[in-house]
N, CA and C atoms as an extended XYZ file, in Angstrom:
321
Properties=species:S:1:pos:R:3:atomname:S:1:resname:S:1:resid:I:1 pbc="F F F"
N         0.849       -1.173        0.000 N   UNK     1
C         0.000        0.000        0.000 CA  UNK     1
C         0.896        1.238        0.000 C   UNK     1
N         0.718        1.917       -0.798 N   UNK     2
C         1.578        4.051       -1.031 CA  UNK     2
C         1.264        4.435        0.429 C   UNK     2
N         1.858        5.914        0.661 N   UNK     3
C         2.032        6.192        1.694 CA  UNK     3
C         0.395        6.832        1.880 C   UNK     3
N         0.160        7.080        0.204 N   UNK     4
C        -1.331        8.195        0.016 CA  UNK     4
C        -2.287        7.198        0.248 C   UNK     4
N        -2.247        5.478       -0.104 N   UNK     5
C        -3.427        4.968        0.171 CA  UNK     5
C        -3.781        4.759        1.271 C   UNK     5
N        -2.699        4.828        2.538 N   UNK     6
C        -2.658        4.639        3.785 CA  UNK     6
C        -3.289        5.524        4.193 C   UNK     6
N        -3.331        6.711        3.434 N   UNK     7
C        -3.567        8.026        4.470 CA  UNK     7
C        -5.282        8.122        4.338 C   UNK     7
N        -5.500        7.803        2.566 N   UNK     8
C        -6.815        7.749        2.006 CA  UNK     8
C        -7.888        6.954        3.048 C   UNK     8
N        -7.350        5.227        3.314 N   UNK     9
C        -7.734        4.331        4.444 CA  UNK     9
C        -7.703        5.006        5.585 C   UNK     9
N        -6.862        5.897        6.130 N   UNK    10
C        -7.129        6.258        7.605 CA  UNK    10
C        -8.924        7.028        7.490 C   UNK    10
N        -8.307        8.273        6.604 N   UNK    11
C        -9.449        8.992        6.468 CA  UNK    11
C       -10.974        8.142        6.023 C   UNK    11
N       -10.894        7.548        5.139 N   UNK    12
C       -12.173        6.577        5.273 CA  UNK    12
C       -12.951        5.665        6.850 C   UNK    12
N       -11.741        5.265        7.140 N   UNK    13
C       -11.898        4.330        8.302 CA  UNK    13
C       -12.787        5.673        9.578 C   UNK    13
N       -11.848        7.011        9.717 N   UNK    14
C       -12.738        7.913       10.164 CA  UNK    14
C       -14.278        7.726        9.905 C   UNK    14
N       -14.144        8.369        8.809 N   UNK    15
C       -15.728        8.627        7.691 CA  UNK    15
C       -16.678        7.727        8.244 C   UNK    15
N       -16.102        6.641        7.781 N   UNK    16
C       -17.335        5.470        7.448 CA  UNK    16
C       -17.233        4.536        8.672 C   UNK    16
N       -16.234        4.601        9.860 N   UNK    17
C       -16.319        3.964       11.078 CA  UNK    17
C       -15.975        2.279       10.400 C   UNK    17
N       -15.123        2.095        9.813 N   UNK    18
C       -14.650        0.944        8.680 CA  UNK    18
C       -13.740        1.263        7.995 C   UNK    18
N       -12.955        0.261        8.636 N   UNK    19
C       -11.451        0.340        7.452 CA  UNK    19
C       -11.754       -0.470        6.258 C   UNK    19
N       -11.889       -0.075        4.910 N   UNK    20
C       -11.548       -1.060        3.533 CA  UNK    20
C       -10.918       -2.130        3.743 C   UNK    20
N       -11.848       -3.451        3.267 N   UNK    21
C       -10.766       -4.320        3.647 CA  UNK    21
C        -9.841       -4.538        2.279 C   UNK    21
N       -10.108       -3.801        0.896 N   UNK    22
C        -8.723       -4.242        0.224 CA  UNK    22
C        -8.725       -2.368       -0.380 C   UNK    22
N        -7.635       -1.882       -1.189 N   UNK    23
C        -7.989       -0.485       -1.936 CA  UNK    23
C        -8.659       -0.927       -2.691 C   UNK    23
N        -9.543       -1.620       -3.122 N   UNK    24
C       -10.124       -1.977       -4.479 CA  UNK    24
C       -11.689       -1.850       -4.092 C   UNK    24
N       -12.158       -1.891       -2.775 N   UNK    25
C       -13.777       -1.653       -2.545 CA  UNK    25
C       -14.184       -0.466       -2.453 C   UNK    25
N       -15.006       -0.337       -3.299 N   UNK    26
C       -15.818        0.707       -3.215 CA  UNK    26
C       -16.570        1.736       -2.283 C   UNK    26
N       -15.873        3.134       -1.992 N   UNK    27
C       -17.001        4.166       -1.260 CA  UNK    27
C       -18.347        3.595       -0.842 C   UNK    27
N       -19.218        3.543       -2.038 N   UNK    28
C       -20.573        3.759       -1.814 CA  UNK    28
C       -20.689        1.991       -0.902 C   UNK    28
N       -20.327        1.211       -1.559 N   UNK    29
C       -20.336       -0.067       -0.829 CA  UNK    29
C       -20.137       -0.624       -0.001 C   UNK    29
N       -19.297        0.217        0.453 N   UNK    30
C       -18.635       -0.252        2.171 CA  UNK    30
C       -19.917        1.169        3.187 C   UNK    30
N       -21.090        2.031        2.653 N   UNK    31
C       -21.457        2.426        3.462 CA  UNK    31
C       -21.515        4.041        3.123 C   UNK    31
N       -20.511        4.332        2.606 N   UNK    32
C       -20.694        5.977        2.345 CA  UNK    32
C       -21.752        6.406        1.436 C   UNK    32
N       -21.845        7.634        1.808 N   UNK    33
C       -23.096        8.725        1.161 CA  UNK    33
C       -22.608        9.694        0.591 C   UNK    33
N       -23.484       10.694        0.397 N   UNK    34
C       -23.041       11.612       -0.657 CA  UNK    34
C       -22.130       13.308        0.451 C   UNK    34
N       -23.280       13.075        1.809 N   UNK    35
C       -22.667       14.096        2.556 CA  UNK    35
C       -21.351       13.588        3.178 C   UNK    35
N       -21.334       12.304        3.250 N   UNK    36
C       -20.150       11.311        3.621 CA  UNK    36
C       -18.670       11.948        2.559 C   UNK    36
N       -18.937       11.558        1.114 N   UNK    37
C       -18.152       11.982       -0.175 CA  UNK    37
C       -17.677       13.255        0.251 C   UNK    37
N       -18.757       14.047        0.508 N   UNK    38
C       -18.412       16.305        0.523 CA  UNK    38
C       -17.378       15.991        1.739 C   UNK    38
N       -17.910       15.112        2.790 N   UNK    39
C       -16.486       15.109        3.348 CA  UNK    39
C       -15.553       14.964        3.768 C   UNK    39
N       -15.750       13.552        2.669 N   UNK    40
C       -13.977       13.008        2.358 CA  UNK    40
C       -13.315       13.895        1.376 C   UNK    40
N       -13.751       14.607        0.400 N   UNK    41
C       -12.949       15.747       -0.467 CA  UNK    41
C       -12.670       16.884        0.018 C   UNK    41
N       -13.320       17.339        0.993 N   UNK    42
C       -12.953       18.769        1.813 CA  UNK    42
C       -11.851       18.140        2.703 C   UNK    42
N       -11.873       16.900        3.258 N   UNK    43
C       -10.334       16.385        4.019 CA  UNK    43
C        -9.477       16.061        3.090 C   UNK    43
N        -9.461       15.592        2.044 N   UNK    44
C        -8.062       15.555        0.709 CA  UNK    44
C        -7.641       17.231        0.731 C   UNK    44
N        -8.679       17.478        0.349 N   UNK    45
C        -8.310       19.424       -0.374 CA  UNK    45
C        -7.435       20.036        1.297 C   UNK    45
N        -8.099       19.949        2.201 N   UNK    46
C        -7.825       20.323        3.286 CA  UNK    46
C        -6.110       19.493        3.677 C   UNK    46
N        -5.869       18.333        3.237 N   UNK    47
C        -4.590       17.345        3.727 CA  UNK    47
C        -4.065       17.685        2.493 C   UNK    47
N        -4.327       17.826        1.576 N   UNK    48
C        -3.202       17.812        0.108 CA  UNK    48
C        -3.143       18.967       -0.774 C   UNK    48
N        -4.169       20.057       -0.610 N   UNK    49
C        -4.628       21.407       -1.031 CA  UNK    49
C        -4.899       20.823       -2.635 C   UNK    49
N        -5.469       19.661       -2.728 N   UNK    50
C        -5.890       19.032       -4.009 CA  UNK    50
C        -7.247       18.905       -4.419 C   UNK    50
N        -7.957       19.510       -4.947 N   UNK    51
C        -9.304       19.324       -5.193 CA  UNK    51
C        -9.486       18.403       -6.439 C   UNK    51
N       -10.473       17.315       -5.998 N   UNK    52
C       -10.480       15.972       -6.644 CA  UNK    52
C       -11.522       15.980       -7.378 C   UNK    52
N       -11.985       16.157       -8.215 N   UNK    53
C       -12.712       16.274       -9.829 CA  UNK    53
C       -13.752       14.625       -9.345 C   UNK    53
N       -14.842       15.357       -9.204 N   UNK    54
C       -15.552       14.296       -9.047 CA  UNK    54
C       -15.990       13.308      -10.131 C   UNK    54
N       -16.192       13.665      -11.348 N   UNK    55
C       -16.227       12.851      -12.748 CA  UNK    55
C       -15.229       12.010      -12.716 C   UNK    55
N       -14.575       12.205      -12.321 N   UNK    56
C       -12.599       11.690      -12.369 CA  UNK    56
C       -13.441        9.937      -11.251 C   UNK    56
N       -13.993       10.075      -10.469 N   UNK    57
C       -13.970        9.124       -9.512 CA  UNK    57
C       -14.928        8.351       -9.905 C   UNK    57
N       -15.927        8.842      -10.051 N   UNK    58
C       -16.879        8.088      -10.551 CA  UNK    58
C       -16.886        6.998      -11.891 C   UNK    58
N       -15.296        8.097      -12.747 N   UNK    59
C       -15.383        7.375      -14.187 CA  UNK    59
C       -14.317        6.337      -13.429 C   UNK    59
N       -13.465        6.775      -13.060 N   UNK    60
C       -12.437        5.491      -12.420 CA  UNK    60
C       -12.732        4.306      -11.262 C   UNK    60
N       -13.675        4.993      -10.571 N   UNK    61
C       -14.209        4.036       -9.478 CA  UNK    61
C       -13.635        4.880       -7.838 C   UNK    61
N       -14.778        4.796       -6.729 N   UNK    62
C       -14.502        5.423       -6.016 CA  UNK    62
C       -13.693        4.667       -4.712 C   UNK    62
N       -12.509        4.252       -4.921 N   UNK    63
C       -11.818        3.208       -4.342 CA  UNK    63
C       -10.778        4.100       -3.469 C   UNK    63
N       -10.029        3.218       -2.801 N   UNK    64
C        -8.819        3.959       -2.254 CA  UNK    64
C        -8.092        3.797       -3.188 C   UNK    64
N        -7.600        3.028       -3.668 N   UNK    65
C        -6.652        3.147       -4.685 CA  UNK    65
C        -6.735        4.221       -6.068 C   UNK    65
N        -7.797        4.267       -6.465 N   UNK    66
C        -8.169        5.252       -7.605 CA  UNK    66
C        -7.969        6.321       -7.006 C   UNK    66
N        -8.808        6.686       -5.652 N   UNK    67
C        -8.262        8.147       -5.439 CA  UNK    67
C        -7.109        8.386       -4.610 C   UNK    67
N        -6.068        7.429       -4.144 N   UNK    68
C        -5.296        8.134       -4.174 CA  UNK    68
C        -4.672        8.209       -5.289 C   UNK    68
N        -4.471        7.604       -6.586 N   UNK    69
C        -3.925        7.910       -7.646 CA  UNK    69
C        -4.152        9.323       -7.997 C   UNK    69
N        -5.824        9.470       -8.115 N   UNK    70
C        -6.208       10.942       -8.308 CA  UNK    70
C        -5.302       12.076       -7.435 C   UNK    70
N        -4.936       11.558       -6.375 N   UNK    71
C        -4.200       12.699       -5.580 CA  UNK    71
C        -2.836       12.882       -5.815 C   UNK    71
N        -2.377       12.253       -5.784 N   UNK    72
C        -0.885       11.836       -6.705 CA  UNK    72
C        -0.604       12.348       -7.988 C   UNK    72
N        -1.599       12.350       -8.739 N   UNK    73
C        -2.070       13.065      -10.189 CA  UNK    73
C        -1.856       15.060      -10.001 C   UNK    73
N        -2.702       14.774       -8.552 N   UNK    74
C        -3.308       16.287       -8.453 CA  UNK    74
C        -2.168       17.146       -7.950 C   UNK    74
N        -1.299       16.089       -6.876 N   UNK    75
C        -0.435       17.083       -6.389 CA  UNK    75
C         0.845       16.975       -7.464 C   UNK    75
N         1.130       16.345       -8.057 N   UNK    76
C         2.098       16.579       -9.642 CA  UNK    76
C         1.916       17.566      -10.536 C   UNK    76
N         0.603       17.494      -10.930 N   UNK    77
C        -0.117       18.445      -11.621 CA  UNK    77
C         0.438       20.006      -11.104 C   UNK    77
N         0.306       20.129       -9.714 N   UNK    78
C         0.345       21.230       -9.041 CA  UNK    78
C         1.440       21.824       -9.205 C   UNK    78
N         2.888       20.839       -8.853 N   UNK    79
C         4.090       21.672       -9.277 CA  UNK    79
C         4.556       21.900      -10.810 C   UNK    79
N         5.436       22.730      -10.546 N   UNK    80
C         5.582       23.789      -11.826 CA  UNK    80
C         6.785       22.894      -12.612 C   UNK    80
N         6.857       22.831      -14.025 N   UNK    81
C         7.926       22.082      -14.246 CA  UNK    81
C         9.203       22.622      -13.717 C   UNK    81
N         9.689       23.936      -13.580 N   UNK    82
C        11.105       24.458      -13.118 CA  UNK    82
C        11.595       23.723      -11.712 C   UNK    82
N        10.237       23.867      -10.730 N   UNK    83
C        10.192       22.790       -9.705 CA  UNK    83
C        10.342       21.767       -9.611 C   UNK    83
N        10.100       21.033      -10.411 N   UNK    84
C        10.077       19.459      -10.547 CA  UNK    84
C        11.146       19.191      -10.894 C   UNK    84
N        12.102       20.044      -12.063 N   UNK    85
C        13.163       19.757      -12.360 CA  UNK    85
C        14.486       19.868      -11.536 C   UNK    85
N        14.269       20.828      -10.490 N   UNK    86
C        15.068       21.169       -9.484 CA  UNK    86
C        15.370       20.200       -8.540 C   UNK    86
N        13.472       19.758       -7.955 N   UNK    87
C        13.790       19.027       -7.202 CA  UNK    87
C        14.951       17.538       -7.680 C   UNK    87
N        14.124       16.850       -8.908 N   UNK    88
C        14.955       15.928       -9.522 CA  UNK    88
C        16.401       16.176       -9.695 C   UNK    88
N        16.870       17.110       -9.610 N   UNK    89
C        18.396       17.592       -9.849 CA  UNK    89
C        18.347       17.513       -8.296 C   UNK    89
N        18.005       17.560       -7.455 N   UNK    90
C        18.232       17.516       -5.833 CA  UNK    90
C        18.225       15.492       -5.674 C   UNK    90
N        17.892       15.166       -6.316 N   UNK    91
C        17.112       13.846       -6.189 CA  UNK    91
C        18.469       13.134       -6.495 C   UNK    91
N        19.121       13.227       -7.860 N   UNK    92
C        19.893       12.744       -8.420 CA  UNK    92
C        21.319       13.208       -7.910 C   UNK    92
N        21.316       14.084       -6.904 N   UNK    93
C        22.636       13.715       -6.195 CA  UNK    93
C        22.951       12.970       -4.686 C   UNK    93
N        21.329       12.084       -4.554 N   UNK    94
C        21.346       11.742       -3.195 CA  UNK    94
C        21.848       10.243       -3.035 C   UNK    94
N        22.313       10.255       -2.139 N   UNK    95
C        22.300        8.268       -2.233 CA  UNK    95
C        21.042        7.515       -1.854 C   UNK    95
N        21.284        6.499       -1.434 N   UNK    96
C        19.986        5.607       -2.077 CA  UNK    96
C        19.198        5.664       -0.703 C   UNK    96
N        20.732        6.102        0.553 N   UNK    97
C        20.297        6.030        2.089 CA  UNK    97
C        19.470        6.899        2.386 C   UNK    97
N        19.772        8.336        1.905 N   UNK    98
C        19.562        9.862        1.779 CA  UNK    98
C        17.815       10.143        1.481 C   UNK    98
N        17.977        9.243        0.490 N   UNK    99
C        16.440        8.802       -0.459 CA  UNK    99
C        15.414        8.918        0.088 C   UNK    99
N        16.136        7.210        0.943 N   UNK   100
C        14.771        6.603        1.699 CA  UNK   100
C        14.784        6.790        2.872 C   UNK   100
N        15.659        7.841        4.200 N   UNK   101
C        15.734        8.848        4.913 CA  UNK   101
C        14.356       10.097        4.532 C   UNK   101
N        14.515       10.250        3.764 N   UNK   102
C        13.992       11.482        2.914 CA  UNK   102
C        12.340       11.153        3.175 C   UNK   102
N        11.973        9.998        2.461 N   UNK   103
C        10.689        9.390        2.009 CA  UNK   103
C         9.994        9.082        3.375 C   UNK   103
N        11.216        8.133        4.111 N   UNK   104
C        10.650        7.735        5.696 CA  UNK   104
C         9.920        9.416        6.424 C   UNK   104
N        10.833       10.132        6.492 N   UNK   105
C         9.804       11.661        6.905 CA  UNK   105
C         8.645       12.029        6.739 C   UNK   105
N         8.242       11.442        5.126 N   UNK   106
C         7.094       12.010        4.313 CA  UNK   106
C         6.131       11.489        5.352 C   UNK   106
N         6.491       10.122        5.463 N   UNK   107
C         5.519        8.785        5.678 CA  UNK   107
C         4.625        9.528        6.891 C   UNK   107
């Protein structure tokens, strides 16, 4: 499981008083509603400053896994290429320890 589907599962498990038992089940199926949905996306936008295109979920499926992809999408989307390239030039002089030091923080 990504560090985002973990986070997606916490926040559901909140929501819906139920943790998913795989990323692959469905929102509406495990119990959620629509005022449920308004606010699991006001906690993404609010945790990732990502606002998640609801067509986007519905056409992909409203899973943990789909949306955190969607968020992953959203917060990429967000940075600027000069950024991205920087960071990657920051990336590519790290060692492999440095890396996953780095990543362990995110988590």
């Amino acid at each position: 499981m990504t560090p985002t589907e973990s986070a997606v599962t916490e926040i559901w498990t909140e929501l819906l008083g139920q943790a998913p038992p795989t990323p692959h089940d469905d929102f509406f199926e495990l119990g959620g509603q629509s005022l449920t949905m308004v606010q699991f996306l006001a906690r993404v936008e609010e945790q990732y400053g990502v606002e998640l295109p609801i067509d986007v979920l519905f056409t992909s499926g409203f899973t943990v896994a789909e949306v955190a992809k969607a968020i992953d999408q959203g917060r990429l989307d967000a940075v600027g290429e000069e950024e991205l390239a920087e960071l990657l030039k920051q990336l590519e002089g790290m060692s492999d320890d440095e890396i996953s030091e780095l990543l362990s923080e995110d988590a």
